[in-house]
Amino acid sequence: MIYLDHNATTPLHPRAFEAMLPFLKELWANPSSPYRFGSQAKAAVEFGRGQIANCIGCKPSEVVFCSGGTESDNLALRGVVRALKSKGNHIVTTAIEHPAVLNTCKALENEGYRVTYLPVTEEGVVEMAALRASLCDGTILVTVMHANNETGVIQPVEEIATTTRARGVVFHTDAVQSAGKLDRKLAELGADLVTFSGHKLYGPRGVGVLYVREGTPLAPWMTGGTHEHGLRAGTENVAAIAGCAEAVTLAFEEAETEGHRLRSLRDRFELQVGAAIQAVRFNGSEAQRVPNTSNISFQDVDGESVVLGLDVRGICVSTGSACSTDDPEPSHVLRAMGLSPRAAQGSVRFSLGRDTCAADLDATVSALKDTVAHLRRVSSIRGDLE
Ligand code: PLP
């Protein structure tokens, strides 16, 4: 099997697995229990918190563990609007966010909040002028993702942070797809809240992190105990936290070297695809991107058919977000970048990872060439790539 869908999920790193084992086998106590057995589990949670704080450049008290990227996004958005209810009801986001943010914004609209969905350029980047123009007295939250999950395009979060800080507006960024892929301490992006998730960086599923800059107004949205500084109730998943902390440590240690390796593999792959197949479009390739992601539209074919054709040859890729596979609509991200429904429907995401090598990509180019040629022969789809 050739796995090129690392933006959907990643395999558990053996060192993360090892780090989890003691808490699944011997040290299974509840970290809130008062006896020594419980304190040992608590110590593991705090050790993991310290490891993550060290990697992202913040204090341990600014790290909140939860169940994943989706919950972390929900805590950020719902937590800020709850805390700032009396200050205003306007939220600013973009048209290209992950459903974890977009659908939370839509739910908040149903609760009476006003949401501005900023457009992006044809390279998939939010325009600062539009963002500045959207801010008003009632704006309480700006949420803009760091790297897009479908295209890998990086948003100008540092610049956004400078703008929101000057206006006294809270800024959240979903860094699920950039964490561990860029040699960058996430707390230094300048955002007040940063989301990331264990299973996107070779940690286990079911654990995520919300970085909460000290002093950021945030109210818990779930009722329960006082875990995680009172912000996220529920008994901590000690094994997952230990595995996530180990994975984060490894990812941040290797981000620079692995980033160079993946970027050169990805760029070579795109050159090969461009040379082997006519009428293709590399979405977002002129913008800054995370090094592992390539999003390609193929004229006159259906992306879903390419995914199935490659699957038959043992190659795993996807048409976009794994969370939207049941959604027949063309990608909202590519549509926001100006692609027609037809062109968006003909797109495939290739996301490379730690085990990807040049031979995998050579085999993928060859399989892709045959698959696309076959589909073009049998398909009645006709359209351009705009
Ligand atoms: N945000 C982004 C940008 C993502 O890509 C994903 C997952 O694909 C999520 C949030 C949700 O993360 P999780 O699967 O940990 O809930």
Coordinates of C-alpha atoms and ligand atoms in Angstrom, one line a residue:
M1 CA 0.0 0.0 0.0
I2 CA 1.1 3.6 -0.7
Y3 CA -0.5 5.9 1.8
L4 CA -0.7 9.5 0.6
D5 CA -3.5 10.7 2.9
H6 CA -1.6 12.0 5.9
N7 CA -3.8 15.1 6.2
A8 CA -6.7 12.7 7.0
T9 CA -4.7 10.8 9.7
T10 CA -1.2 9.5 10.3
P11 CA 0.0 6.1 11.7
L12 CA 0.9 6.0 15.3
H13 CA 4.7 6.6 15.8
P14 CA 6.3 3.6 17.6
R15 CA 7.7 6.0 20.3
A16 CA 4.2 7.4 20.9
F17 CA 2.9 3.9 21.2
E18 CA 5.6 3.0 23.7
A19 CA 4.9 6.1 25.7
M20 CA 1.2 5.1 26.0
L21 CA 1.7 1.5 27.1
P22 CA 2.4 2.0 30.9
F23 CA -0.9 4.0 31.2
L24 CA -2.9 1.3 29.4
K25 CA -1.3 -1.5 31.4
E26 CA -0.1 -0.7 34.9
L27 CA -0.7 3.0 35.6
W28 CA -4.4 3.1 34.7
A29 CA -5.5 5.2 37.8
N30 CA -7.8 8.2 37.6
P31 CA -5.5 11.3 37.7
S32 CA -7.9 13.0 40.1
S33 CA -7.7 10.2 42.7
P34 CA -6.1 11.4 45.9
Y35 CA -3.8 8.3 46.6
R36 CA -0.3 7.8 45.2
F37 CA -1.6 5.6 42.3
G38 CA -3.7 8.5 41.1
S39 CA -0.9 11.0 41.6
Q40 CA 1.3 8.9 39.3
A41 CA -1.3 9.2 36.5
K42 CA -1.6 13.0 37.3
A43 CA 2.2 13.3 37.1
A44 CA 2.1 11.8 33.6
V45 CA -0.6 14.3 32.4
E46 CA 1.5 17.2 33.8
F47 CA 4.7 15.8 32.2
G48 CA 2.9 15.6 28.8
R49 CA 1.6 19.2 29.4
G50 CA 5.1 20.3 30.0
Q51 CA 6.5 18.6 26.9
I52 CA 3.8 20.2 24.7
A53 CA 4.4 23.6 26.3
N54 CA 8.1 23.3 25.6
C55 CA 7.4 22.4 22.0
I56 CA 5.0 25.2 21.3
G57 CA 6.7 27.9 23.4
C58 CA 4.2 28.5 26.2
K59 CA 3.6 27.9 29.9
P60 CA 2.2 24.5 30.9
S61 CA -0.8 26.3 32.4
E62 CA -1.7 27.5 28.9
V63 CA -2.2 24.0 27.5
V64 CA -5.7 22.4 27.7
F65 CA -6.2 18.8 26.7
C66 CA -9.4 17.7 25.1
S67 CA -10.6 14.9 22.7
G68 CA -9.3 16.2 19.4
G69 CA -9.2 19.1 16.9
T70 CA -13.0 19.3 16.6
E71 CA -13.5 19.7 20.3
S72 CA -10.6 22.1 20.6
D73 CA -12.1 24.3 17.9
N74 CA -15.5 24.1 19.6
L75 CA -14.0 25.0 23.0
A76 CA -12.3 28.0 21.4
L77 CA -15.2 29.4 19.5
R78 CA -18.0 28.6 22.0
G79 CA -15.8 29.4 24.9
V80 CA -14.9 32.9 23.7
V81 CA -18.4 33.9 22.6
R82 CA -19.8 32.7 26.0
A83 CA -17.2 34.7 27.9
L84 CA -17.7 37.9 25.8
K85 CA -21.5 37.7 25.3
S86 CA -22.0 41.1 26.8
K87 CA -19.3 42.7 24.6
G88 CA -20.7 41.9 21.2
N89 CA -22.0 39.3 18.8
H90 CA -19.9 39.4 15.7
I91 CA -17.5 36.7 14.6
V92 CA -15.1 36.8 11.7
T93 CA -13.9 33.7 9.9
T94 CA -13.1 32.5 6.4
A95 CA -14.9 30.6 3.7
I96 CA -12.3 27.9 3.7
E97 CA -12.3 26.7 7.3
H98 CA -12.6 23.0 8.3
P99 CA -16.2 21.9 9.1
A100 CA -15.1 21.9 12.8
V101 CA -15.0 25.7 12.6
L102 CA -17.5 26.4 9.8
N103 CA -20.3 24.3 11.2
T104 CA -19.7 25.7 14.7
C105 CA -20.0 29.2 13.2
K106 CA -23.2 28.2 11.5
A107 CA -24.5 26.8 14.8
L108 CA -23.6 30.1 16.5
E109 CA -25.4 32.0 13.8
N110 CA -28.5 30.0 14.7
E111 CA -28.0 31.2 18.3
G112 CA -28.1 34.9 17.2
Y113 CA -24.4 35.6 16.5
R114 CA -23.5 37.4 13.3
V115 CA -20.7 35.8 11.3
T116 CA -18.6 37.3 8.4
Y117 CA -17.1 34.6 6.1
L118 CA -14.1 36.2 4.4
P119 CA -13.3 35.3 0.8
V120 CA -9.9 34.1 -0.3
T121 CA -7.8 34.9 -3.4
E122 CA -7.6 32.4 -6.2
E123 CA -4.5 31.0 -4.5
G124 CA -6.5 30.4 -1.4
V125 CA -5.2 33.1 0.9
V126 CA -7.4 35.4 2.9
E127 CA -6.9 39.1 2.1
M128 CA -5.8 41.3 5.0
A129 CA -7.7 44.3 3.6
A130 CA -11.0 42.3 3.7
L131 CA -10.2 41.1 7.2
R132 CA -9.4 44.7 8.5
A133 CA -12.6 46.0 6.9
S134 CA -14.7 43.3 8.5
L135 CA -13.8 44.3 12.1
C136 CA -16.3 46.4 13.9
D137 CA -17.1 47.5 17.4
G138 CA -19.2 44.3 18.1
T139 CA -16.4 41.9 16.8
I140 CA -15.5 39.5 19.6
L141 CA -13.7 36.8 17.8
V142 CA -11.6 36.2 14.7
T143 CA -11.0 32.6 13.7
V144 CA -8.7 31.9 10.7
M145 CA -7.0 28.5 10.1
H146 CA -3.2 28.3 9.9
A147 CA -2.9 25.8 7.0
N148 CA -5.8 24.6 4.9
N149 CA -6.4 20.9 5.1
E150 CA -7.3 20.5 1.4
T151 CA -4.6 22.7 -0.3
G152 CA -2.0 23.1 2.5
V153 CA -2.1 26.9 1.8
I154 CA -0.8 28.9 4.8
Q155 CA -2.8 32.0 6.0
P156 CA -1.1 35.2 7.2
V157 CA -1.8 34.4 10.9
E158 CA 1.0 36.6 12.3
E159 CA -0.3 39.6 10.5
I160 CA -3.9 38.8 11.6
A161 CA -2.7 38.5 15.2
T162 CA -1.0 41.9 15.0
T163 CA -4.3 43.4 13.7
T164 CA -6.6 41.7 16.2
R165 CA -4.3 42.6 19.1
A166 CA -4.4 46.3 18.1
R167 CA -8.2 46.1 18.0
G168 CA -8.5 44.2 21.3
V169 CA -10.2 41.2 19.5
V170 CA -9.6 37.6 20.5
F171 CA -7.9 35.6 17.7
H172 CA -8.1 31.8 17.3
T173 CA -6.3 29.7 14.7
D174 CA -6.8 26.1 13.8
A175 CA -3.3 24.8 13.4
V176 CA -4.3 21.1 13.0
Q177 CA -2.7 20.9 9.6
S178 CA 0.4 22.9 10.3
A179 CA 1.4 21.7 13.8
G180 CA 4.6 19.7 13.5
K181 CA 4.9 20.4 9.7
L182 CA 6.5 23.8 10.1
D183 CA 9.5 24.6 12.1
R184 CA 7.5 27.2 14.1
K185 CA 6.6 27.5 17.8
L186 CA 2.8 27.7 17.6
A187 CA 2.4 30.1 20.6
E188 CA 4.7 32.5 18.8
L189 CA 2.2 32.9 15.9
G190 CA 0.6 35.6 18.1
A191 CA -2.9 34.0 18.3
D192 CA -4.7 33.9 21.6
L193 CA -5.9 30.4 21.0
V194 CA -4.4 27.6 18.9
T195 CA -5.9 24.3 18.1
F196 CA -4.1 21.1 17.2
S197 CA -4.8 17.4 17.2
G198 CA -2.7 14.2 18.1
H199 CA -3.6 12.0 15.2
K200 CA -2.4 14.4 12.5
L201 CA 1.1 14.3 13.8
Y202 CA 1.7 10.6 14.4
G203 CA 0.0 10.6 17.8
P204 CA -3.1 8.7 18.8
R205 CA -6.7 9.7 17.9
G206 CA -9.0 11.0 20.6
V207 CA -6.7 13.7 22.0
G208 CA -6.3 17.3 21.0
V209 CA -4.9 20.5 22.5
L210 CA -6.1 24.1 22.8
Y211 CA -3.4 26.5 23.6
V212 CA -5.0 29.4 25.6
R213 CA -2.8 32.5 26.0
E214 CA -2.9 33.6 29.7
G215 CA -5.7 36.1 30.2
T216 CA -7.8 35.1 27.2
P217 CA -11.5 35.3 28.0
L218 CA -12.8 31.7 27.7
A219 CA -15.7 30.0 29.4
P220 CA -16.2 26.3 29.5
W221 CA -19.0 25.1 27.3
M222 CA -19.4 21.6 28.8
T223 CA -20.6 21.2 32.4
G224 CA -18.8 18.8 34.7
G225 CA -15.8 18.6 36.9
T226 CA -13.0 21.1 37.3
H227 CA -10.4 19.3 35.1
E228 CA -8.1 21.2 32.7
H229 CA -8.1 24.5 34.7
G230 CA -11.9 24.3 34.8
L231 CA -12.1 24.6 31.0
R232 CA -12.7 21.1 29.9
A233 CA -14.5 18.7 32.2
G234 CA -13.9 14.9 32.0
T235 CA -11.4 12.4 33.3
E236 CA -8.2 12.9 31.3
N237 CA -7.2 10.2 28.7
V238 CA -3.7 9.7 30.3
A239 CA -2.4 7.2 27.7
A240 CA -3.5 9.4 24.8
I241 CA -2.0 12.5 26.4
A242 CA 1.3 10.7 26.9
G243 CA 1.3 9.4 23.3
C244 CA 0.4 12.8 22.0
A245 CA 3.1 14.6 23.9
E246 CA 5.7 12.2 22.7
A247 CA 4.5 12.6 19.1
V248 CA 4.4 16.4 19.3
T249 CA 8.0 16.3 20.7
L250 CA 9.2 14.2 17.8
A251 CA 7.3 16.2 15.2
F252 CA 8.7 19.5 16.4
E253 CA 12.2 18.1 16.6
E254 CA 12.1 16.8 13.0
A255 CA 9.9 19.6 11.5
E256 CA 12.8 21.3 9.8
T257 CA 14.6 18.3 8.2
E258 CA 11.3 16.5 7.5
G259 CA 9.9 19.7 6.0
H260 CA 12.8 20.0 3.5
R261 CA 12.5 16.3 2.6
L262 CA 8.8 16.5 2.0
R263 CA 8.9 19.7 0.1
S264 CA 11.4 18.5 -2.4
L265 CA 9.5 15.2 -2.8
R266 CA 6.2 17.1 -3.3
D267 CA 7.7 19.6 -5.7
R268 CA 9.2 16.8 -7.8
F269 CA 5.9 14.9 -7.7
E270 CA 4.1 18.0 -9.1
L271 CA 6.7 18.4 -11.8
Q272 CA 6.3 14.8 -12.8
V273 CA 2.5 15.0 -12.8
G274 CA 2.6 18.1 -14.9
A275 CA 4.9 16.5 -17.4
A276 CA 3.0 13.2 -17.6
I277 CA -0.6 14.4 -17.7
Q278 CA -2.2 17.2 -19.8
A279 CA -4.7 19.7 -18.5
V280 CA -4.0 19.7 -14.8
R281 CA -4.1 22.5 -12.3
F282 CA -2.1 22.7 -9.1
N283 CA -4.4 24.4 -6.6
G284 CA -2.7 27.0 -4.3
S285 CA 0.7 26.1 -5.6
E286 CA 1.7 29.8 -6.0
A287 CA 1.0 30.5 -2.3
Q288 CA 3.0 29.4 0.7
R289 CA 2.0 25.9 1.6
V290 CA 2.8 23.2 4.2
P291 CA 5.4 21.0 2.6
N292 CA 3.5 17.8 2.4
T293 CA 0.3 18.7 0.5
S294 CA -0.6 18.8 -3.2
N295 CA -4.1 19.5 -4.5
I296 CA -4.5 18.8 -8.2
S297 CA -7.5 19.2 -10.5
F298 CA -7.7 17.0 -13.6
Q299 CA -9.8 18.2 -16.5
D300 CA -12.7 16.1 -17.6
V301 CA -12.5 13.5 -14.8
D302 CA -14.2 13.1 -11.5
G303 CA -11.9 13.3 -8.5
E304 CA -13.8 10.5 -6.7
S305 CA -13.2 8.2 -9.7
V306 CA -9.5 8.9 -9.5
V307 CA -9.5 8.1 -5.8
L308 CA -11.2 4.7 -6.6
G309 CA -9.0 4.0 -9.5
L310 CA -5.9 4.6 -7.4
D311 CA -7.3 2.5 -4.6
V312 CA -7.6 -0.5 -6.9
R313 CA -3.8 -0.1 -7.4
G314 CA -3.2 0.1 -3.6
I315 CA -2.7 3.9 -3.4
C316 CA -4.7 5.9 -0.8
V317 CA -5.5 9.5 -1.6
S318 CA -8.6 11.6 -1.1
T319 CA -10.7 14.3 -2.8
G320 CA -10.5 16.6 0.2
S321 CA -11.5 16.6 3.9
A322 CA -12.0 13.1 5.3
C323 CA -14.8 14.7 7.3
S324 CA -16.7 15.5 4.1
T325 CA -16.5 12.2 2.2
D326 CA -20.3 11.8 2.5
D327 CA -20.9 15.2 1.1
P328 CA -21.5 15.1 -2.7
E329 CA -21.0 18.9 -3.0
P330 CA -17.7 20.0 -4.6
S331 CA -15.1 21.3 -2.1
H332 CA -16.1 24.6 -0.5
V333 CA -12.4 25.4 -0.3
L334 CA -11.8 25.1 -4.0
R335 CA -15.1 26.9 -4.8
A336 CA -14.0 29.8 -2.6
M337 CA -10.8 29.9 -4.6
G338 CA -12.9 30.5 -7.7
L339 CA -12.9 27.0 -9.3
S340 CA -16.1 26.0 -11.1
P341 CA -18.1 23.2 -9.5
R342 CA -16.8 21.0 -12.4
A343 CA -13.1 21.8 -11.8
A344 CA -13.5 21.4 -8.1
Q345 CA -15.1 18.0 -8.6
G346 CA -12.1 16.9 -10.6
S347 CA -9.7 17.5 -7.8
V348 CA -7.6 15.1 -5.7
R349 CA -5.5 15.7 -2.5
F350 CA -2.2 14.0 -2.1
S351 CA -0.7 14.4 1.3
L352 CA 2.8 13.0 2.0
G353 CA 4.2 11.8 5.3
R354 CA 7.1 10.4 7.2
D355 CA 7.1 7.0 5.3
T356 CA 6.7 8.5 1.8
C357 CA 9.7 8.0 -0.5
A358 CA 10.5 8.9 -4.1
A359 CA 9.7 5.4 -5.3
D360 CA 6.1 5.7 -3.9
L361 CA 5.6 8.9 -5.7
D362 CA 7.0 7.5 -9.0
A363 CA 4.6 4.6 -8.8
T364 CA 1.8 7.1 -8.0
V365 CA 2.5 9.2 -11.1
S366 CA 2.5 6.2 -13.3
A367 CA -0.8 4.9 -11.8
L368 CA -2.3 8.3 -12.0
K369 CA -1.3 8.7 -15.7
D370 CA -3.1 5.4 -16.6
T371 CA -6.1 6.1 -14.4
V372 CA -6.7 9.6 -15.7
A373 CA -6.2 8.5 -19.3
H374 CA -8.7 5.7 -18.8
L375 CA -11.2 7.9 -17.2
R376 CA -10.9 10.5 -19.9
R377 CA -11.5 7.9 -22.5
V378 CA -14.7 6.6 -20.9
S379 CA -16.0 9.8 -19.3
S380 CA -18.6 12.1 -20.8
I381 CA -17.5 14.9 -18.5
R382 CA -16.4 18.0 -20.3
G383 CA -15.3 21.3 -18.8
D384 CA -12.4 23.6 -18.2
L385 CA -10.2 24.0 -15.2
E386 CA -11.3 27.4 -14.1
Ligands
PLP1 N1 -9.2 21.2 11.7 C1 -8.6 20.8 10.6 C2 -7.9 21.9 9.8 C3 -8.6 19.5 10.2 O1 -7.9 19.1 9.1 C4 -9.2 18.5 11.1 C5 -9.2 17.1 10.7 O2 -9.2 16.8 9.5 C6 -9.8 19.0 12.2 C7 -9.9 20.3 12.5 C8 -10.5 18.0 13.2 O3 -9.6 17.3 13.9 P1 -10.0 16.0 14.7 O4 -10.1 14.9 13.6 O5 -8.9 15.7 15.6 O6 -11.3 16.2 15.4

